[in-house]
Tab-separated table of C-alpha atoms in Angstrom:
chain	number	residue	atom	x	y	z
A	1	MET	CA	-23.830	-11.654	3.066
A	2	SER	CA	-20.371	-12.165	1.589
A	3	LYS	CA	-17.371	-11.161	3.617
A	4	GLN	CA	-15.747	-7.919	2.565
A	5	PRO	CA	-12.066	-7.893	1.493
A	6	THR	CA	-9.830	-6.961	4.415
A	7	SER	CA	-6.906	-5.333	2.635
A	8	LYS	CA	-6.766	-2.188	0.529
A	9	ARG	CA	-5.339	-4.124	-2.431
A	10	GLN	CA	-8.184	-6.665	-2.273
A	11	TRP	CA	-10.764	-3.889	-1.980
A	12	ARG	CA	-9.248	-2.060	-4.979
A	13	ASP	CA	-8.964	-5.151	-7.183
A	14	GLY	CA	-12.175	-6.853	-6.096
A	15	ALA	CA	-10.274	-9.963	-4.964
A	16	ALA	CA	-11.514	-12.453	-2.411
A	17	PRO	CA	-10.143	-11.978	1.119
A	18	SER	CA	-7.239	-14.146	2.172
A	19	ALA	CA	-6.772	-15.832	5.501
A	20	LYS	CA	-3.971	-13.441	6.415
A	21	LYS	CA	-5.028	-10.648	8.732
A	22	THR	CA	-4.108	-7.075	7.970
A	23	ALA	CA	-3.921	-4.043	10.220
A	24	LYS	CA	-7.072	-1.954	10.374
A	25	PRO	CA	-6.618	1.362	8.559
A	26	PHE	CA	-7.265	4.424	10.654
A	27	LYS	CA	-9.465	7.261	9.516
A	28	SER	CA	-7.744	10.331	8.198
A	29	LYS	CA	-8.518	13.502	10.126
A	30	ALA	CA	-7.665	15.699	7.182
A	31	ARG	CA	-10.487	18.038	6.268
A	32	PRO	CA	-12.328	17.151	3.058
A	33	LYS	CA	-11.325	18.967	-0.092
A	34	ASP	CA	-13.761	20.454	-2.554
A	35	GLU	CA	-14.901	18.328	-5.502
A	36	THR	CA	-12.892	20.363	-8.016
A	37	ARG	CA	-9.740	19.609	-6.096
A	38	LYS	CA	-10.518	15.879	-5.991
A	39	THR	CA	-11.032	15.511	-9.710
A	40	ALA	CA	-7.985	17.596	-10.591
A	41	SER	CA	-5.679	15.565	-8.348
A	42	LYS	CA	-4.175	12.491	-10.035
A	43	PRO	CA	-1.909	9.878	-8.480
A	44	TYR	CA	1.691	10.559	-9.398
A	45	GLY	CA	3.633	7.993	-11.358
A	46	GLN	CA	0.855	5.376	-11.637
A	47	LYS	CA	-1.788	4.763	-14.288
A	48	VAL	CA	-4.995	3.257	-12.958
A	49	SER	CA	-8.363	2.917	-14.657
A	50	ASP	CA	-10.909	5.444	-13.362
A	51	ASP	CA	-13.348	2.584	-12.671
A	52	LEU	CA	-10.833	0.911	-10.339
A	53	LYS	CA	-9.704	4.001	-8.432
A	54	PRO	CA	-11.103	4.064	-4.888
A	55	GLN	CA	-12.215	7.524	-3.892
A	56	ASN	CA	-11.126	8.783	-0.459
A	57	ALA	CA	-9.718	5.425	0.612
A	58	PRO	CA	-8.716	5.102	4.283
A	59	LYS	CA	-5.191	6.283	4.933
A	60	GLN	CA	-2.656	3.479	5.361
A	61	ARG	CA	-0.587	3.381	8.511
A	62	ALA	CA	3.026	4.380	8.013
A	63	ALA	CA	5.877	3.638	10.395
A	64	LYS	CA	8.082	6.625	11.133
A	65	ALA	CA	11.429	6.679	9.352
A	66	ARG	CA	14.533	6.051	11.421
A	67	LYS	CA	17.175	8.729	11.654
A	68	LEU	CA	20.705	7.879	10.587
A	69	VAL	CA	23.003	8.646	13.509
A	70	VAL	CA	26.534	9.664	12.592
A	71	ARG	CA	29.625	10.449	14.602
A	72	ASN	CA	30.114	14.092	15.561
A	73	PRO	CA	32.501	15.996	13.256
A	74	ASN	CA	35.696	17.570	14.560
A	75	GLN	CA	35.599	20.500	16.964
A	76	LYS	CA	36.276	23.137	14.299
A	77	ILE	CA	33.281	22.044	12.210
A	78	MET	CA	31.057	21.846	15.310
A	79	GLU	CA	31.981	25.419	16.300
A	80	ARG	CA	31.177	26.641	12.781
A	81	ALA	CA	27.889	24.735	12.855
A	82	ARG	CA	26.890	26.390	16.157
A	83	ASP	CA	27.729	29.820	14.774
A	84	LEU	CA	25.670	29.225	11.613
A	85	LYS	CA	22.714	27.937	13.616
A	86	GLU	CA	22.616	31.094	15.729
A	87	ARG	CA	22.887	33.540	12.815
A	88	ARG	CA	19.839	35.599	11.898
A	89	SER	CA	19.146	38.009	9.057
A	90	ASP	CA	18.012	41.545	9.839
A	91	LEU	CA	14.267	41.517	9.102
A	92	SER	CA	14.216	45.283	8.630
A	93	ARG	CA	16.464	44.873	5.591
A	94	MET	CA	14.435	42.119	3.943
A	95	GLU	CA	12.941	42.835	0.551
A	96	PRO	CA	9.133	42.525	0.105
A	97	GLU	CA	8.005	39.048	-0.939
A	98	ARG	CA	4.943	37.888	-2.852
A	99	LEU	CA	2.051	37.245	-0.501
A	100	GLN	CA	1.263	33.700	-1.665
A	101	LYS	CA	4.924	32.727	-1.355
A	102	VAL	CA	5.169	33.956	2.236
A	103	LEU	CA	1.883	32.290	3.231
A	104	ALA	CA	3.027	28.974	1.772
A	105	ALA	CA	6.398	29.260	3.532
A	106	SER	CA	4.511	29.953	6.779
A	107	GLY	CA	2.720	26.612	6.503
A	108	VAL	CA	-0.770	27.943	5.729
A	109	GLY	CA	-1.074	25.848	2.552
A	110	SER	CA	0.430	25.309	-0.872
A	111	ARG	CA	1.250	28.287	-3.085
A	112	ARG	CA	-1.506	27.313	-5.518
A	113	GLU	CA	-4.055	27.150	-2.691
A	114	MET	CA	-2.970	30.565	-1.459
A	115	GLU	CA	-3.468	32.026	-4.935
A	116	GLU	CA	-7.007	30.612	-4.975
A	117	TRP	CA	-7.751	31.990	-1.516
A	118	ILE	CA	-6.451	35.429	-2.509
A	119	ASN	CA	-8.679	35.354	-5.614
A	120	ASN	CA	-11.627	34.379	-3.411
A	121	GLY	CA	-11.040	37.412	-1.187
A	122	TRP	CA	-10.214	35.370	1.905
A	123	VAL	CA	-6.891	37.118	2.592
A	124	THR	CA	-6.349	40.643	3.908
A	125	VAL	CA	-3.189	42.723	4.301
A	126	ASN	CA	-3.336	45.547	6.861
A	127	GLY	CA	-7.130	45.383	6.809
A	128	LYS	CA	-7.522	45.527	3.032
A	129	THR	CA	-8.533	42.648	0.796
A	130	ALA	CA	-5.400	41.286	-0.855
A	131	GLN	CA	-4.917	40.980	-4.603
A	132	LEU	CA	-2.673	38.637	-6.570
A	133	GLY	CA	0.646	40.369	-7.053
A	134	ASP	CA	0.635	42.010	-3.608
A	135	LYS	CA	3.888	41.886	-1.679
A	136	VAL	CA	4.386	41.937	2.075
A	137	THR	CA	7.143	42.734	4.557
A	138	PRO	CA	7.683	41.593	8.169
A	139	ASP	CA	5.842	44.769	9.304
A	140	ASP	CA	2.578	43.857	7.548
A	141	HIS	CA	-0.407	42.243	9.289
A	142	VAL	CA	-2.035	39.399	7.346
A	143	THR	CA	-5.261	37.520	8.058
A	144	VAL	CA	-6.598	34.430	6.305
A	145	LYS	CA	-10.314	33.655	6.650
A	146	GLY	CA	-10.435	36.020	9.604
A	147	SER	CA	-7.503	34.474	11.497
A	148	ILE	CA	-4.287	36.416	12.114
A	149	ILE	CA	-1.296	34.658	10.535
A	150	LYS	CA	2.152	34.809	12.077
A	151	LEU	CA	4.315	35.030	8.993
A	152	LYS	CA	7.590	33.140	8.963
A	153	TRP	CA	10.560	34.644	7.169
A	154	ALA	CA	13.758	33.055	5.908
A	155	ASP	CA	15.910	34.801	8.494
A	156	ARG	CA	17.828	31.699	9.537
A	157	LEU	CA	19.649	28.819	7.919
A	158	PRO	CA	17.190	26.377	6.293
A	159	ARG	CA	17.058	22.694	7.171
A	160	ILE	CA	17.840	19.911	4.695
A	161	ILE	CA	17.210	16.194	5.081
A	162	LEU	CA	18.096	13.275	2.822
A	163	TYR	CA	15.599	10.420	2.682
A	164	TYR	CA	16.072	7.005	1.074
A	165	LYS	CA	12.652	6.645	-0.535
A	166	GLN	CA	11.279	3.142	-0.848
A	167	GLU	CA	9.219	1.752	-3.701
A	168	GLY	CA	5.496	2.003	-3.002
A	169	GLU	CA	5.692	5.434	-1.361
A	170	ILE	CA	4.357	8.572	-3.004
A	171	VAL	CA	5.776	12.104	-2.853
A	172	SER	CA	2.535	13.952	-2.136
A	173	ARG	CA	0.482	15.076	0.843
A	174	ASP	CA	-2.796	14.641	-1.014
A	175	ASP	CA	-3.852	11.207	-2.266
A	176	PRO	CA	-7.480	10.002	-2.547
A	177	GLN	CA	-6.235	6.395	-2.644
A	178	GLY	CA	-4.807	6.684	0.859
A	179	ARG	CA	-1.368	5.377	-0.104
A	180	VAL	CA	1.676	5.831	2.125
A	181	SER	CA	3.376	9.188	1.601
A	182	ILE	CA	6.966	10.032	2.433
A	183	PHE	CA	5.551	12.913	4.499
A	184	ASP	CA	3.813	10.352	6.747
A	185	ARG	CA	7.191	8.833	7.564
A	186	LEU	CA	9.280	11.959	8.120
A	187	PRO	CA	9.391	14.109	11.287
A	188	GLN	CA	7.478	17.357	11.157
A	189	ALA	CA	9.383	20.622	10.771
A	190	ALA	CA	8.641	22.687	13.875
A	191	SER	CA	8.356	26.165	12.393
A	192	SER	CA	7.669	25.449	8.706
A	193	ARG	CA	7.047	22.512	6.377
A	194	TRP	CA	9.177	20.128	4.360
A	195	VAL	CA	9.208	20.640	0.611
A	196	ALA	CA	10.528	17.879	-1.641
A	197	ILE	CA	13.110	18.889	-4.251
A	198	GLY	CA	11.779	17.128	-7.317
A	199	ARG	CA	9.709	13.958	-7.231
A	200	LEU	CA	10.200	10.237	-7.595
A	201	ASP	CA	7.327	8.139	-8.898
A	202	ILE	CA	5.796	5.365	-6.815
A	203	ASN	CA	7.955	2.654	-8.392
A	204	THR	CA	11.264	4.556	-8.068
A	205	SER	CA	13.451	4.487	-4.972
A	206	GLY	CA	16.562	6.340	-3.839
A	207	LEU	CA	17.683	9.814	-2.870
A	208	LEU	CA	15.016	12.369	-2.053
A	209	ILE	CA	16.070	15.805	-0.771
A	210	LEU	CA	13.678	17.819	1.385
A	211	THR	CA	14.162	21.325	2.712
A	212	THR	CA	12.364	24.203	4.405
A	213	SER	CA	13.637	26.687	1.792
A	214	GLY	CA	11.482	27.396	-1.238
A	215	GLU	CA	14.345	29.277	-2.884
A	216	LEU	CA	16.609	26.241	-2.579
A	217	VAL	CA	13.927	24.058	-4.173
A	218	GLN	CA	13.873	26.461	-7.110
A	219	ARG	CA	17.666	26.332	-7.489
A	220	PHE	CA	17.701	22.536	-7.579
A	221	ALA	CA	14.587	21.692	-9.564
A	222	HIS	CA	14.057	24.458	-12.133
A	223	PRO	CA	15.097	23.335	-15.652
A	224	SER	CA	17.009	26.589	-16.263
A	225	PHE	CA	19.663	25.572	-13.699
A	226	GLU	CA	20.248	22.175	-15.402
A	227	VAL	CA	21.153	20.353	-12.192
A	228	GLU	CA	22.343	16.795	-12.836
A	229	ARG	CA	20.318	13.816	-11.611
A	230	GLU	CA	22.096	10.470	-11.404
A	231	TYR	CA	20.316	7.092	-11.513
A	232	ALA	CA	21.178	3.414	-11.246
A	233	VAL	CA	18.998	1.591	-13.777
A	234	ARG	CA	18.382	-2.146	-14.123
A	235	VAL	CA	16.906	-3.413	-17.394
A	236	LEU	CA	16.167	-6.767	-18.972
A	237	GLY	CA	18.518	-6.896	-21.924
A	238	GLY	CA	21.111	-4.310	-22.835
A	239	LEU	CA	22.050	-1.312	-24.946
A	240	THR	CA	24.502	-1.475	-27.802
A	241	THR	CA	27.451	0.900	-27.986
A	242	GLU	CA	25.706	2.674	-30.876
A	243	GLN	CA	22.503	3.154	-28.856
A	244	MET	CA	24.423	4.666	-25.919
A	245	ARG	CA	26.277	7.017	-28.259
A	246	ASN	CA	23.016	8.165	-29.847
A	247	LEU	CA	21.426	8.832	-26.451
A	248	THR	CA	24.290	11.132	-25.429
A	249	GLU	CA	24.958	12.843	-28.755
A	250	GLU	CA	21.596	13.059	-30.533
A	251	GLY	CA	19.068	12.187	-27.836
A	252	VAL	CA	15.681	10.608	-28.429
A	253	MET	CA	12.368	12.266	-29.266
A	254	LEU	CA	9.672	11.548	-26.664
A	255	GLU	CA	6.045	12.668	-26.750
A	256	ASP	CA	6.906	15.763	-24.680
A	257	GLY	CA	10.089	16.722	-26.528
A	258	LEU	CA	13.714	15.771	-27.047
A	259	ALA	CA	15.381	13.888	-24.186
A	260	LYS	CA	19.141	13.679	-23.950
A	261	VAL	CA	21.421	11.700	-21.664
A	262	GLU	CA	24.485	13.514	-20.326
A	263	ARG	CA	26.413	10.360	-19.452
A	264	ILE	CA	25.674	6.643	-19.517
A	265	TYR	CA	27.828	3.603	-18.853
A	266	GLU	CA	27.287	-0.054	-18.048
A	267	GLN	CA	27.700	-1.219	-14.454
A	268	GLY	CA	27.496	-4.977	-14.890
A	269	GLY	CA	24.675	-7.322	-13.930
A	270	GLU	CA	23.682	-10.945	-13.680
A	271	GLY	CA	22.145	-13.102	-16.403
A	272	ALA	CA	19.862	-11.155	-18.728
A	273	ASN	CA	19.673	-8.185	-16.330
A	274	LYS	CA	22.105	-5.318	-16.805
A	275	TRP	CA	22.729	-2.231	-14.663
A	276	TYR	CA	23.499	1.208	-16.115
A	277	ASN	CA	24.538	4.494	-14.552
A	278	VAL	CA	22.598	7.336	-16.205
A	279	VAL	CA	22.902	11.105	-15.721
A	280	ILE	CA	20.282	13.559	-17.030
A	281	LYS	CA	19.679	17.273	-16.486
A	282	GLU	CA	15.888	17.272	-16.495
A	283	GLY	CA	13.196	15.949	-14.201
A	284	ARG	CA	10.301	15.179	-16.526
A	285	ASN	CA	7.761	12.575	-15.509
A	286	ARG	CA	9.156	9.015	-15.895
A	287	GLU	CA	11.866	10.369	-18.200
A	288	VAL	CA	14.503	7.694	-17.565
A	289	ARG	CA	11.977	4.895	-17.969
A	290	ARG	CA	10.681	6.380	-21.217
A	291	ILE	CA	14.207	6.819	-22.604
A	292	PHE	CA	14.905	3.103	-22.150
A	293	GLU	CA	11.447	2.164	-23.480
A	294	SER	CA	12.294	4.089	-26.663
A	295	GLN	CA	15.188	1.634	-27.106
A	296	GLY	CA	12.927	-1.400	-26.663
A	297	LEU	CA	13.971	-2.038	-23.039
A	298	THR	CA	11.869	-2.095	-19.866
A	299	VAL	CA	13.270	-0.738	-16.604
A	300	SER	CA	12.796	-3.255	-13.796
A	301	ARG	CA	14.426	-1.150	-11.087
A	302	LEU	CA	15.283	2.542	-10.857
A	303	VAL	CA	17.247	4.158	-8.021
A	304	ARG	CA	18.257	7.812	-7.814
A	305	VAL	CA	21.774	7.916	-6.392
A	306	GLY	CA	22.662	11.590	-6.823
A	307	PHE	CA	21.113	15.030	-7.254
A	308	GLY	CA	23.405	17.986	-7.912
A	309	PRO	CA	26.220	18.071	-5.314
A	310	ILE	CA	24.489	15.524	-3.050
A	311	GLY	CA	24.951	11.775	-3.352
A	312	LEU	CA	23.022	9.003	-1.634
A	313	PRO	CA	25.024	8.307	1.563
A	314	ASN	CA	26.492	4.780	1.681
A	315	ARG	CA	25.255	4.162	5.229
A	316	LEU	CA	21.721	5.392	4.563
A	317	LYS	CA	19.349	2.431	4.335
A	318	ARG	CA	15.918	2.290	2.747
A	319	GLY	CA	13.354	4.115	4.840
A	320	GLN	CA	16.013	6.062	6.768
A	321	PHE	CA	16.698	9.808	6.737
A	322	TYR	CA	19.700	11.950	7.560
A	323	GLU	CA	19.615	15.640	8.474
A	324	LEU	CA	22.535	17.720	7.266
A	325	ASN	CA	24.322	19.665	9.991
A	326	PRO	CA	24.475	23.485	9.636
A	327	ALA	CA	27.985	23.386	8.155
A	328	GLU	CA	26.832	20.938	5.462
A	329	VAL	CA	23.737	23.064	4.782
A	330	ALA	CA	25.945	26.150	4.396
A	331	ASN	CA	27.995	24.347	1.733
A	332	ILE	CA	24.805	23.576	-0.223
A	333	ILE	CA	23.662	27.209	0.121
A	334	LYS	CA	26.990	28.381	-1.281
A	335	TRP	CA	26.741	25.879	-4.152
A	336	ALA	CA	23.294	27.296	-4.985
A	337	ASP	CA	24.748	30.861	-5.002
A	338	MET	CA	22.408	31.903	-2.194
A	339	LEU	CA	23.184	34.101	0.793
A	340	LEU	CA	23.753	32.809	4.299
A	341	PRO	CA	21.868	34.516	7.159
A	342	GLY	CA	23.351	37.934	7.848
A	343	GLU	CA	25.191	38.104	4.503
A	344	ARG	CA	24.624	40.801	1.900
A	345	ARG	CA	25.230	40.485	-1.799
A	346	ARG	CA	28.345	42.383	-2.886
A	347	LYS	CA	27.774	44.949	-5.577
A	348	LYS	CA	29.512	44.196	-8.815
A	349	SER	CA	32.102	46.809	-9.732
């Protein structure tokens, strides 16, 4: 009997095993999904032939990301940070929220899963079978599949972390190929779950923002807010002055619509490789790569260096994360025109 390939790459590609030993993958303890879910889920940012895709591959081991340690800020900022951390909103004044949104924020599952479970009749509110469109308050009692759920409400300041994503990592919790996910590397959020603000495909590195606030995700990622995304792009070859002008003034028509660059300028390079700084206001799949491909150029490296008011910290290395302190989080909340805990929106006169 022939020896089986020892690495995931060899197993996927059908290559002969090499002499180099690889770590044994451990079995995932995640419960199996239904077949509909498996077929609907596609790897993000990578095209692979269906015949070559391994189904339910063993999960790869992932080393935990290191935390970037910074010097404590001055005393005034630390006092403000302590005050913000202790603030709480009055739950009795909270407006009713959609059931699936609250369940997802409470860590029961994704919002889409919660909608399916509500449709299947697996969720009750105050003893009655829930319907899509139902809203709940902190006084309501919710059960899912017979289990009482302790709902979590956004009554405190959310958490925000910045992660320097590496190439080869995916931004998903669900992957039948068993590839390393950024969620495998990051620490777990004690009372909720991390949600990534936008995605980066498997071959793109750089700034990834994660938070415990669904509302903040909406403010960053929704196209209507037109939040700027900044990238460092390396290509083989270069753009002419006329091409750069066309990209900013007229844009380029892609298969999913017109794509326009807000700003673009050359950043130097060595030999045939040139670096460009590119700013766009959308987050469509592989948009920056496709924009350069439309000009006859292939992107060899893509790094996100900024998203809205947040830039990739200079000291943050690949595979590291940094958690914003409460004062920094409050500044982001203000930028997003959201309320801090305990605040009330002033009525317009």
